[in-house]
Tab-separated table of C-alpha atoms and ligand atoms in Angstrom:
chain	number	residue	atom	x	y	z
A	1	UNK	CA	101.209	45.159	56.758
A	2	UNK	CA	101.043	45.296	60.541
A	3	UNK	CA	102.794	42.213	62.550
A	4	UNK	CA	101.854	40.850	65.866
A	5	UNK	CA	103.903	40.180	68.575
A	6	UNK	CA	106.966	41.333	66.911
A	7	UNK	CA	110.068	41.375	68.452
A	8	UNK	CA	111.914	44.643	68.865
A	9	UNK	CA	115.769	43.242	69.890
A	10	UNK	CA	117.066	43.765	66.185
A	11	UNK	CA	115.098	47.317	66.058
A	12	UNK	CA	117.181	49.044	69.528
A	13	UNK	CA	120.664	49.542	69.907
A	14	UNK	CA	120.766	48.552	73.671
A	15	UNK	CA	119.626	44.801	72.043
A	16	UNK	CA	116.888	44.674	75.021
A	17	UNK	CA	114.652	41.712	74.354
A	18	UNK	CA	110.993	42.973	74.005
A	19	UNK	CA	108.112	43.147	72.070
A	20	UNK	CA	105.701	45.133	70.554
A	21	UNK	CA	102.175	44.292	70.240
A	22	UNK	CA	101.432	45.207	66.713
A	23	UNK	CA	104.713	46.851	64.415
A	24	UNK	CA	104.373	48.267	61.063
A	25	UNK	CA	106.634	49.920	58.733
A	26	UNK	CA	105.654	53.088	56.961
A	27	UNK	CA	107.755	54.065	53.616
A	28	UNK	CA	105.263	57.038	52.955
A	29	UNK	CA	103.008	59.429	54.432
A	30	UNK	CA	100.197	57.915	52.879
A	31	UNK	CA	101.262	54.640	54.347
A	32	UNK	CA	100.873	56.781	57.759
A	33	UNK	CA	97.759	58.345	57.482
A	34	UNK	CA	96.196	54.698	56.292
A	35	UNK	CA	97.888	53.078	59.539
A	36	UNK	CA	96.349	55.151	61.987
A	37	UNK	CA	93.138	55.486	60.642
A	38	UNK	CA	92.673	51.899	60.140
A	39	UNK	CA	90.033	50.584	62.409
A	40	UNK	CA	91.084	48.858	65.397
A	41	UNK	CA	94.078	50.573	65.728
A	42	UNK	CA	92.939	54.581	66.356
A	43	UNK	CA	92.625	53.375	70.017
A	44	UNK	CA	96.073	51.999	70.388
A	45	UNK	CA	99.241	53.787	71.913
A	46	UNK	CA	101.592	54.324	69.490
A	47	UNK	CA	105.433	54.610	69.276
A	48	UNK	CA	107.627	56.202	66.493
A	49	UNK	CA	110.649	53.880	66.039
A	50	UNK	CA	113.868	55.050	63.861
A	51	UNK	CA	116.960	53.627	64.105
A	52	UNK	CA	116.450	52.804	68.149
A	53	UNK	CA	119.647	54.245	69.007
A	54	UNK	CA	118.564	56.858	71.663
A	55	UNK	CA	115.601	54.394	73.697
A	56	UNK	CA	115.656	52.353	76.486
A	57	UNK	CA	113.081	49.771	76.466
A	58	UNK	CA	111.710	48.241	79.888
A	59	UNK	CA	108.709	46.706	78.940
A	60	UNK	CA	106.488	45.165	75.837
A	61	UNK	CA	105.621	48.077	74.352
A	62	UNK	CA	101.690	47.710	74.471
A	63	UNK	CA	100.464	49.336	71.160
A	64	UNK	CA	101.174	49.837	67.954
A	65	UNK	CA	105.324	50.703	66.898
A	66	UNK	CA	105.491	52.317	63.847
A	67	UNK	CA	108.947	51.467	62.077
A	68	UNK	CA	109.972	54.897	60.412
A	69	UNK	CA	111.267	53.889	56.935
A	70	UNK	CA	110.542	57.073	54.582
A	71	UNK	CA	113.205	57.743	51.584
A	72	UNK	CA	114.715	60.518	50.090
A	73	UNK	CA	116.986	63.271	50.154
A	74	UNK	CA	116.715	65.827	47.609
A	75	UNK	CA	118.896	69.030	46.593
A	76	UNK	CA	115.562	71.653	46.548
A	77	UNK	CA	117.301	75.308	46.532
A	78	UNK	CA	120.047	76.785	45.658
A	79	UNK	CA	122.064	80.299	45.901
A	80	UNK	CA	125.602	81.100	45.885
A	81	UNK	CA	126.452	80.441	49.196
A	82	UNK	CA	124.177	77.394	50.251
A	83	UNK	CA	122.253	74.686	48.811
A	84	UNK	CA	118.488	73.532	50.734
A	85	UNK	CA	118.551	69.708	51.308
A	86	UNK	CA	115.156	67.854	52.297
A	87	UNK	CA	115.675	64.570	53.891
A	88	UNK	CA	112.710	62.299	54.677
A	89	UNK	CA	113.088	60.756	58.047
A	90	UNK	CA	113.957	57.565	57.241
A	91	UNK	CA	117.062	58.468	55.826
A	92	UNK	CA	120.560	57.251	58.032
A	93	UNK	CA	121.909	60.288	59.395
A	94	UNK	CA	125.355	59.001	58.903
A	95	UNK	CA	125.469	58.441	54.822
A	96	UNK	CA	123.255	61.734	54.671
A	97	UNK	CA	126.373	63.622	56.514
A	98	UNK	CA	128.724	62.253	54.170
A	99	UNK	CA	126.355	62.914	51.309
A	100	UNK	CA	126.777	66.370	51.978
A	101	UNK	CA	130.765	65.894	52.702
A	102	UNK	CA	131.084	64.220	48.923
A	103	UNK	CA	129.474	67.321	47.688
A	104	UNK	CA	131.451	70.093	49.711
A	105	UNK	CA	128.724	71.357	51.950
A	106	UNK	CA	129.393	72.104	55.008
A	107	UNK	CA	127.475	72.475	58.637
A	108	UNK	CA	127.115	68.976	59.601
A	109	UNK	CA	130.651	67.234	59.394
A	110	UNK	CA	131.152	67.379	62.909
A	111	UNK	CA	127.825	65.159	63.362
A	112	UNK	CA	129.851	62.253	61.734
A	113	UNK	CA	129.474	58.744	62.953
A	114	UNK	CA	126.039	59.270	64.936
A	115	UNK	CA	123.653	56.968	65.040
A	116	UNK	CA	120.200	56.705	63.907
A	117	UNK	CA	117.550	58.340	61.330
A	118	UNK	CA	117.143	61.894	60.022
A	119	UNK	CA	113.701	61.853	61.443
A	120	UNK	CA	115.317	61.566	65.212
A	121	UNK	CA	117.770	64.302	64.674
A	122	UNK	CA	115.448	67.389	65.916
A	123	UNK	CA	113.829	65.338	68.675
A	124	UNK	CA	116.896	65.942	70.893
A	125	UNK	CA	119.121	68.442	68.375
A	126	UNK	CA	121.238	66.263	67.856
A	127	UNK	CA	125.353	67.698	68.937
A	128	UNK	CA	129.030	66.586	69.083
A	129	UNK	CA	132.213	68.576	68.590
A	130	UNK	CA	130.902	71.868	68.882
A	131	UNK	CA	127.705	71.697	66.511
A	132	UNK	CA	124.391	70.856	66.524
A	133	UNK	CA	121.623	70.470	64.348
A	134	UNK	CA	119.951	73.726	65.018
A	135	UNK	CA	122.689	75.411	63.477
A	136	UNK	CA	121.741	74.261	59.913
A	137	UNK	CA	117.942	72.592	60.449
A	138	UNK	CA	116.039	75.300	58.383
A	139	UNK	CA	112.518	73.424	58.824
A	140	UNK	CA	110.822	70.030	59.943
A	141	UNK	CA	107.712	68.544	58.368
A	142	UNK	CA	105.755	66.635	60.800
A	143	UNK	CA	102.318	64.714	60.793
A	144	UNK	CA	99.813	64.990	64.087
A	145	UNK	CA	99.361	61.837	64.882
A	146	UNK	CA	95.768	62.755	65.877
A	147	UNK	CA	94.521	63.950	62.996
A	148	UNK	CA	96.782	63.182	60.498
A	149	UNK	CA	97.061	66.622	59.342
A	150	UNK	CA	100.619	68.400	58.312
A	151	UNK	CA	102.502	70.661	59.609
A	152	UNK	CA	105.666	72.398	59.430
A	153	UNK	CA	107.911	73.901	62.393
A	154	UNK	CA	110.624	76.283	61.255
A	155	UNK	CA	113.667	76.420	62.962
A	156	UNK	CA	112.584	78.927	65.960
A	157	UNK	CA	109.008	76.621	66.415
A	158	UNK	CA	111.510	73.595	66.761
A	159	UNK	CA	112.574	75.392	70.313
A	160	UNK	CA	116.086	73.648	69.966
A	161	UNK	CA	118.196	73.349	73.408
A	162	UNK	CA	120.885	70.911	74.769
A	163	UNK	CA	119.498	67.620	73.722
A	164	UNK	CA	115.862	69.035	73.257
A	165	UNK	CA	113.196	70.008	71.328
A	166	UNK	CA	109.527	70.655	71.415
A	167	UNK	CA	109.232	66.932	70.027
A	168	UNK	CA	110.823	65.940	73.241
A	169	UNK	CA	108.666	67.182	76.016
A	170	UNK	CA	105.628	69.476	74.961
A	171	UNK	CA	104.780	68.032	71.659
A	172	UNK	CA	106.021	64.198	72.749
A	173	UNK	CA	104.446	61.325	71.212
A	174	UNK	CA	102.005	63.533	69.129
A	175	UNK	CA	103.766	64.276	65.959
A	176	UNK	CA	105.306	61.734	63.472
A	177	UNK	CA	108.705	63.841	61.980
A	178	UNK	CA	108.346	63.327	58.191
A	179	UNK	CA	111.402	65.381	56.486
A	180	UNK	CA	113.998	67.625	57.775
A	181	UNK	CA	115.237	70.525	55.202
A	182	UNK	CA	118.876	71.536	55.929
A	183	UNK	CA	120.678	74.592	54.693
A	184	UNK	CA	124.089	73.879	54.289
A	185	UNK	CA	127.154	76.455	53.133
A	186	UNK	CA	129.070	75.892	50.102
A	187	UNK	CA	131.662	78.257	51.799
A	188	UNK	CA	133.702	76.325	54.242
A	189	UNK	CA	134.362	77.491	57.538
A	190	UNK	CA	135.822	74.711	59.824
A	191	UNK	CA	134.824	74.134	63.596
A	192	UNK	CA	137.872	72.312	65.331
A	193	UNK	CA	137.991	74.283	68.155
A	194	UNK	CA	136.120	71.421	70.366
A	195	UNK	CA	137.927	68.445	71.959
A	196	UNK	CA	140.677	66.686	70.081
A	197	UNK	CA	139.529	67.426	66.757
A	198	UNK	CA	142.692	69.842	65.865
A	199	UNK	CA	145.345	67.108	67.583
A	200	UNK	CA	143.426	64.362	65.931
A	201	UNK	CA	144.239	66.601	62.633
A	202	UNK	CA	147.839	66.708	63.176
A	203	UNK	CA	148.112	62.961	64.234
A	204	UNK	CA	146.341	62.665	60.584
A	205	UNK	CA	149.218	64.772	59.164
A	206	UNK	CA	146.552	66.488	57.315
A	207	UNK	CA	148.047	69.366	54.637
A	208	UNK	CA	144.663	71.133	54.053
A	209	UNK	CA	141.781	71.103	56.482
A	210	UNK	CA	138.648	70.151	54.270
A	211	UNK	CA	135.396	68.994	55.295
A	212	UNK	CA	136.286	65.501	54.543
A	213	UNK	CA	139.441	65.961	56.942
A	214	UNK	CA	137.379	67.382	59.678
A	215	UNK	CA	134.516	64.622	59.343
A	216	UNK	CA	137.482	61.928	59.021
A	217	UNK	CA	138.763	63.472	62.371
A	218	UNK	CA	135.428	63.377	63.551
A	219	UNK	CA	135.103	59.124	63.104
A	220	UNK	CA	138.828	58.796	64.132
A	221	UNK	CA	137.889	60.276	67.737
A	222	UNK	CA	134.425	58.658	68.114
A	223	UNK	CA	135.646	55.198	66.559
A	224	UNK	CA	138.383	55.304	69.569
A	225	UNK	CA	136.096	56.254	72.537
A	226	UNK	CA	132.459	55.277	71.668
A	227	UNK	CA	131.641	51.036	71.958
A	228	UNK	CA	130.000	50.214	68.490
A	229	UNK	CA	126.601	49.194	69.479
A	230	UNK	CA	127.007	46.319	66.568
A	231	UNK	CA	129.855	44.800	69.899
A	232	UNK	CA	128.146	46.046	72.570
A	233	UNK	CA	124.602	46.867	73.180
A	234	UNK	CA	123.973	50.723	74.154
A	235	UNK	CA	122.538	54.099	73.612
A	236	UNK	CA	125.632	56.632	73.687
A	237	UNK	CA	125.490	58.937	76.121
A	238	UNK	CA	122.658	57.907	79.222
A	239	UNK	CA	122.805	61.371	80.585
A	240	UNK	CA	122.956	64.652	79.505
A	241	UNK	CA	126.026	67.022	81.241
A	242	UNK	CA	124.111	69.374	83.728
A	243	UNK	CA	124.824	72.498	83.444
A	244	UNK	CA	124.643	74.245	87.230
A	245	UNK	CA	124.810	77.599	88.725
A	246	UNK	CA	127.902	79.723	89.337
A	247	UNK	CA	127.763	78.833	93.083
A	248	UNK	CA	127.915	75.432	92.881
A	249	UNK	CA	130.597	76.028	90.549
A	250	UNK	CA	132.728	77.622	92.515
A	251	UNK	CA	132.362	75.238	95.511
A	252	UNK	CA	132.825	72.127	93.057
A	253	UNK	CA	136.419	73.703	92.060
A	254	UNK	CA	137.743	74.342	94.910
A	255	UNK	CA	137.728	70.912	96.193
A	256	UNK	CA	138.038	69.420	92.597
A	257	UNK	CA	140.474	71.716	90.783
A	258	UNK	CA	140.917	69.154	87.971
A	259	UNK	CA	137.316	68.982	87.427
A	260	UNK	CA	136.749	69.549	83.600
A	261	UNK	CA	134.227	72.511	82.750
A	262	UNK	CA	132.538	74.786	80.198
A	263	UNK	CA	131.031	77.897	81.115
A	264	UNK	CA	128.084	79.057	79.672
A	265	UNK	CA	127.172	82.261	78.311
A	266	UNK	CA	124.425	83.149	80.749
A	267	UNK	CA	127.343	82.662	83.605
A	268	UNK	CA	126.048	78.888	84.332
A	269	UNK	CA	129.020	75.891	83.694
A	270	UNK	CA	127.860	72.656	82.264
A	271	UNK	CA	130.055	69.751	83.583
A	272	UNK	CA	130.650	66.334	81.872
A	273	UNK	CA	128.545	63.699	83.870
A	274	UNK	CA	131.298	61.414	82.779
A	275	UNK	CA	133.498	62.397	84.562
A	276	UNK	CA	131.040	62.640	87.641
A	277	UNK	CA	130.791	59.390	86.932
A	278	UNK	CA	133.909	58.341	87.344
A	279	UNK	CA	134.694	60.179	90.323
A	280	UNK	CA	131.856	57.923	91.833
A	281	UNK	CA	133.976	54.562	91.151
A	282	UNK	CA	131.489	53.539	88.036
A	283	UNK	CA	134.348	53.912	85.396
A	284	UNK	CA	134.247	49.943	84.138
A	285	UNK	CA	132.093	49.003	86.767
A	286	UNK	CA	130.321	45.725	85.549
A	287	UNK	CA	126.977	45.029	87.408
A	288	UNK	CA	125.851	42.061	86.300
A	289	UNK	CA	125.065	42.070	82.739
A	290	UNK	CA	125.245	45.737	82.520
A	291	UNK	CA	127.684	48.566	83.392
A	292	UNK	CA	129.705	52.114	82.992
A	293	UNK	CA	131.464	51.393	80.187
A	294	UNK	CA	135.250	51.655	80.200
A	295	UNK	CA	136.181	54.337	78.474
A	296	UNK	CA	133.262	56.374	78.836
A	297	UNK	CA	131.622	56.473	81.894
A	298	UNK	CA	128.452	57.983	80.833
A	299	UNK	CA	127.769	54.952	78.251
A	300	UNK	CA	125.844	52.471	80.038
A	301	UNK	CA	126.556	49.251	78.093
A	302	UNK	CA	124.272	45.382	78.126
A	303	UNK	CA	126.632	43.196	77.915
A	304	UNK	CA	124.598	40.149	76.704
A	305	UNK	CA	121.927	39.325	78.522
A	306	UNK	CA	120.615	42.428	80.402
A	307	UNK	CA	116.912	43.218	80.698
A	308	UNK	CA	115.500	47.490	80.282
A	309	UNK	CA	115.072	47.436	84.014
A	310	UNK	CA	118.143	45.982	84.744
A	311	UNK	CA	120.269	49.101	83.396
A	312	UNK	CA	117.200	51.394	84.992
A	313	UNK	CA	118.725	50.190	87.988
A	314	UNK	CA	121.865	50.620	87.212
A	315	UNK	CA	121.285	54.145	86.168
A	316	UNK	CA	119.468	55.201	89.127
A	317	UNK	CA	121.780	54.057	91.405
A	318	UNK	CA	124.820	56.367	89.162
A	319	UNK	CA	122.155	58.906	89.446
A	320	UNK	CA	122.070	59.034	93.324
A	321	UNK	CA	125.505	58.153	93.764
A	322	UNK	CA	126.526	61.605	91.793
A	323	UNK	CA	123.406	63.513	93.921
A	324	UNK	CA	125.145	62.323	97.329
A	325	UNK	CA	128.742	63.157	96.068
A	326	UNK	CA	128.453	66.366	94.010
A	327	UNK	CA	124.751	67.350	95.337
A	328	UNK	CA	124.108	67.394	91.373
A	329	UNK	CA	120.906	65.634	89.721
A	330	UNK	CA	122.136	64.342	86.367
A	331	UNK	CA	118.909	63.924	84.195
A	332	UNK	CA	118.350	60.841	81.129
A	333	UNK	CA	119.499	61.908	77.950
A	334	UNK	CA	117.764	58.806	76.288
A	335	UNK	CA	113.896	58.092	76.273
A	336	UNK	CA	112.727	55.565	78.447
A	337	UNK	CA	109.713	53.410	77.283
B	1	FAD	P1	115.223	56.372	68.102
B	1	FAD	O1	116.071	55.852	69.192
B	1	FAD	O2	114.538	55.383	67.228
B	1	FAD	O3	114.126	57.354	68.711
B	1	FAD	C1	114.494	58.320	69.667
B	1	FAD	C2	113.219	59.071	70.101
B	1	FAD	O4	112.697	59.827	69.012
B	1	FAD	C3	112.077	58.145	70.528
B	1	FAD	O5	111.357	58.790	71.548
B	1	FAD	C4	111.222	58.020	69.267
B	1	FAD	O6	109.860	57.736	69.565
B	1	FAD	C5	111.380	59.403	68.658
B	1	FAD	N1	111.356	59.421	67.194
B	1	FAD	C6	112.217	58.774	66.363
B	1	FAD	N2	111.925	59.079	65.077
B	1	FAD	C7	110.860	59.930	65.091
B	1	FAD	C8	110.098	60.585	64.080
B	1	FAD	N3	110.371	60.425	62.774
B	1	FAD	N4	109.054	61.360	64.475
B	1	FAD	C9	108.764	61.524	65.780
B	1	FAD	N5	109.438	60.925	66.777
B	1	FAD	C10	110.493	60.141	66.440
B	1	FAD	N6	123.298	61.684	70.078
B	1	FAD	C11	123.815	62.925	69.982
B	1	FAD	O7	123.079	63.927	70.023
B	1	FAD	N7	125.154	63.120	69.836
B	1	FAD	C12	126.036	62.105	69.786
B	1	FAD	O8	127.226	62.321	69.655
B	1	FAD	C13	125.521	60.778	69.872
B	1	FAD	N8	126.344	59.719	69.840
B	1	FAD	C14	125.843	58.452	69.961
B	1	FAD	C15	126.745	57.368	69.925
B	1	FAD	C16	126.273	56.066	70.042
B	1	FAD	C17	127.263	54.913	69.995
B	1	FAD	C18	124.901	55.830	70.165
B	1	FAD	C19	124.363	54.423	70.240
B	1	FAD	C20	123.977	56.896	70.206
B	1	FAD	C21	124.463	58.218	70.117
B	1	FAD	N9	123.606	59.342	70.156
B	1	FAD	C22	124.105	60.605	70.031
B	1	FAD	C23	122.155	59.143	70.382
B	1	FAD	C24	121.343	58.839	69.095
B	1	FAD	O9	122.144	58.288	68.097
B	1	FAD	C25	120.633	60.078	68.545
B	1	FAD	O10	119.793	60.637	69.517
B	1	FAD	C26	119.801	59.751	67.286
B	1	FAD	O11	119.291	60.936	66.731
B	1	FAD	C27	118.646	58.800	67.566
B	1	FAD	O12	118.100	58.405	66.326
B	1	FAD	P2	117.215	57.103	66.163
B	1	FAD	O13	116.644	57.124	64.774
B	1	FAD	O14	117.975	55.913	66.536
B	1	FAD	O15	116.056	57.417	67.222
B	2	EPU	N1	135.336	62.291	81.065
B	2	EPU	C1	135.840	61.665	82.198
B	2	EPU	N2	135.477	60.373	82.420
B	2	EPU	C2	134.646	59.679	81.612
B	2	EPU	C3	134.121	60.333	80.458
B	2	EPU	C4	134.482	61.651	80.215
B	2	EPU	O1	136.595	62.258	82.967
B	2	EPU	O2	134.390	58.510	81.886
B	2	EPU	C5	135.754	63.676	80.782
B	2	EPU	C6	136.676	63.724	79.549
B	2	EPU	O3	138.013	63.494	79.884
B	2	EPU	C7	136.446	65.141	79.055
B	2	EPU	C8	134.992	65.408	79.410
B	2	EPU	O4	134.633	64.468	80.414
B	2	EPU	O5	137.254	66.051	79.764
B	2	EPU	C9	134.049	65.325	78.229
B	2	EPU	O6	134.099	64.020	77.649
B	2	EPU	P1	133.777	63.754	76.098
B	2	EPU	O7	134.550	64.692	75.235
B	2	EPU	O8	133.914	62.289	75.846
B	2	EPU	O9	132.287	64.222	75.916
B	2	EPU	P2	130.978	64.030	76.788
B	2	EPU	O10	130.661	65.343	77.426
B	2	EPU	O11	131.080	62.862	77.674
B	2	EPU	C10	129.362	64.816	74.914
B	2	EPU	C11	128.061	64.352	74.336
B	2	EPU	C12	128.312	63.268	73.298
B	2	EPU	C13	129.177	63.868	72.186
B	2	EPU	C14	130.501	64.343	72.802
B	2	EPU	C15	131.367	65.050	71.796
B	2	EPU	C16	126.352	64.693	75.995
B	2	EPU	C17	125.432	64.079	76.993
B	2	EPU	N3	127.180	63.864	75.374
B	2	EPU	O12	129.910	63.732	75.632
B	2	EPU	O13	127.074	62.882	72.741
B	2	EPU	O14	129.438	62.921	71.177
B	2	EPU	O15	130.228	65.281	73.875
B	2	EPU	O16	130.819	66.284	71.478
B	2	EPU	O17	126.273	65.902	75.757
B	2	EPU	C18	125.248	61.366	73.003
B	2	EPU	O18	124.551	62.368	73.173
B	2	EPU	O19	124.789	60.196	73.002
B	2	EPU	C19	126.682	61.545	72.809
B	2	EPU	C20	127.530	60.530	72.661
């Protein structure tokens, strides 16, 4: 069934107020490959929607939004060390993660508590505490939305970075992400070496350190720092940390020997752009029904009423605020429609 006119406040996490010219929501393949042959709408533009959590909206979208809504996650190898999941994209990442943790497998527990679909995951490889999706995503079954034909990326065709893909940039808008298989270890090693995860632990007085504990950890941390976007409209993190030469580096400390860092292998340090951020004066910052939230700078929150453009503004005046301080040009982490 495709609606008219539909509106999309209910479907993005930022709760912007717009609409989409025609929506319909798929709960097959089939249901795809009808949709965009159907006559009439072959012509139209067409957006992939999951769970809206990572998508600034600042116009009606004019086209057709196709509501991602495929089920099913399925156990589909198995050896002594790891079991093969395959999760169709309209499955919530969050219940998937702790369908794993229920089961002791382990890879994704540090992804805990993030929004959105399985079928978003690989568009920006997905990370927190340490881990990302690359690290377990064995393959990703996709659908060109051309010619409705499948095919399947494994894990090097993905070309996973910080908060990319080939979905992102070179492949973007052309492929509709239909399952994601992930290969998950039934031997536990844990990953608490990132951020408070081992204090949070010991606050926890945890005895053993399980997969549950970790993931527990995990929700404790985010639940304290992160606005729920159910309170308070927003996408997580705006920006993504840049990551800048040794040079700049090296100027950047000396004047700003607190500022926090993490070097990179190839001799490049990425540094948070929340606490850029903050150095600007945005921490808490409300600009009129929008602003740096207050215990995360880099979370640009709506607090009611706020239009797409409204926090566009907002972000590129952060933006150049950071360039003229720090000479650094932070880039979106979220898609802008
Ligand atoms: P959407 O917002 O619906 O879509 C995002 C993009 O992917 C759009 O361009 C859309 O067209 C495209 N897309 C979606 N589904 C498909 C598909 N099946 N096929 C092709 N294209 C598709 N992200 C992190 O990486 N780490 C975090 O720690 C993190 N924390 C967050 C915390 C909060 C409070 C919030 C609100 C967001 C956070 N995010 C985080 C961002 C976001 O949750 C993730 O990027 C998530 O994967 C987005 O999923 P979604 O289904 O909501 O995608
Ligand atoms: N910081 C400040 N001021 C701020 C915010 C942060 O000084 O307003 C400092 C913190 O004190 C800390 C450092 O910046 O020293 C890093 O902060 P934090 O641990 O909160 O992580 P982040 O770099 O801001 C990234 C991801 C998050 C992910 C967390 C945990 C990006 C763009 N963001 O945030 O992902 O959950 O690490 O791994 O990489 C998202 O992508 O939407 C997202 C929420």
């Amino acid at each position: 069934m495709v609606l008219t006119n539909q509106s999309l406040q209910s479907y993005n996490t930022f709760g912007i107020d717009v609409s989409a010219k025609y929506f319909s929501e798929i709960k097959s393949t089939d249901d795809f490959k009808a949709l965009i042959t159907e006559p009439g709408f072959e012509k139209e533009e067409k957006l992939i929607l999951g769970g809206g959590s990572n998508i600034l909206f600042t116009k009606n979208v004019d086209g057709l939004v196709i509501k991602n809504s495929l089920p099913g996650i399925k156990i589909i190898k198995e050896d002594p060390y790891h079991s093969w999941i395959k999760v169709a994209a309209g499955e919530p990442w969050h219940p998937f993660v702790l369908y794993c943790v229920e089961r002791n497998l382990a890879g994704i527990e540090n992804l805990s508590l993030i929004p959105g679909l399985v079928g978003a995951a690989p568009m920006q490889n997905i990370g927190a505490y340490g881990v990302e999706i690359k690290d377990t995503c064995e393959e990703v079954e996709a659908v060109n939305m051309a010619t409705g034909e499948e095919e399947i990326f494994n894990n090097a065709a993905c070309e996973f970075g910080y908060r990319e893909s080939i979905f992102k940039h070179k492949l973007k808008g052309q492929f509709l992400i239909t399952a994601v298989t992930f290969k998950l270890n039934k031997i536990f090693k844990p990953n608490i070496h990132y951020g408070d995860i081992k204090r949070t632990l010991e606050e926890m007085r945890v005895q053993e350190i399980t997969i549950k504990a970790v993931s527990d950890a995990v929700i404790t941390i985010r639940s304290s720092k992160l606005p729920d976007p159910k309170v308070i409209g927003n996408a997580g993190s705006f920006f993504k940390n840049p990551v800048v030469s040794r040079k700049l580096f090296n100027t950047l400390i000396s004047k700003n020997p607190l500022m926090p860092n993490y070097p990179q292998k190839n001799g490049e340090v990425k540094i948070p752009a929340g606490w850029l951020i903050e150095q600007c004066g945005w921490k808490g910052k409300v600009v009129g029904n929008t602003g740096a939230h207050k215990s995360q700078s880099l979370v640009l929150v709506n607090y009611g009423h706020a239009t797409g453009h409204e926090i566009y503004d907002l972000a590129l005046q952060i933006r150049q605020s950071v360039k003229e301080k720090f000479d650094i040009d932070i880039t979106t982490e979220v898609n802008i429609v």
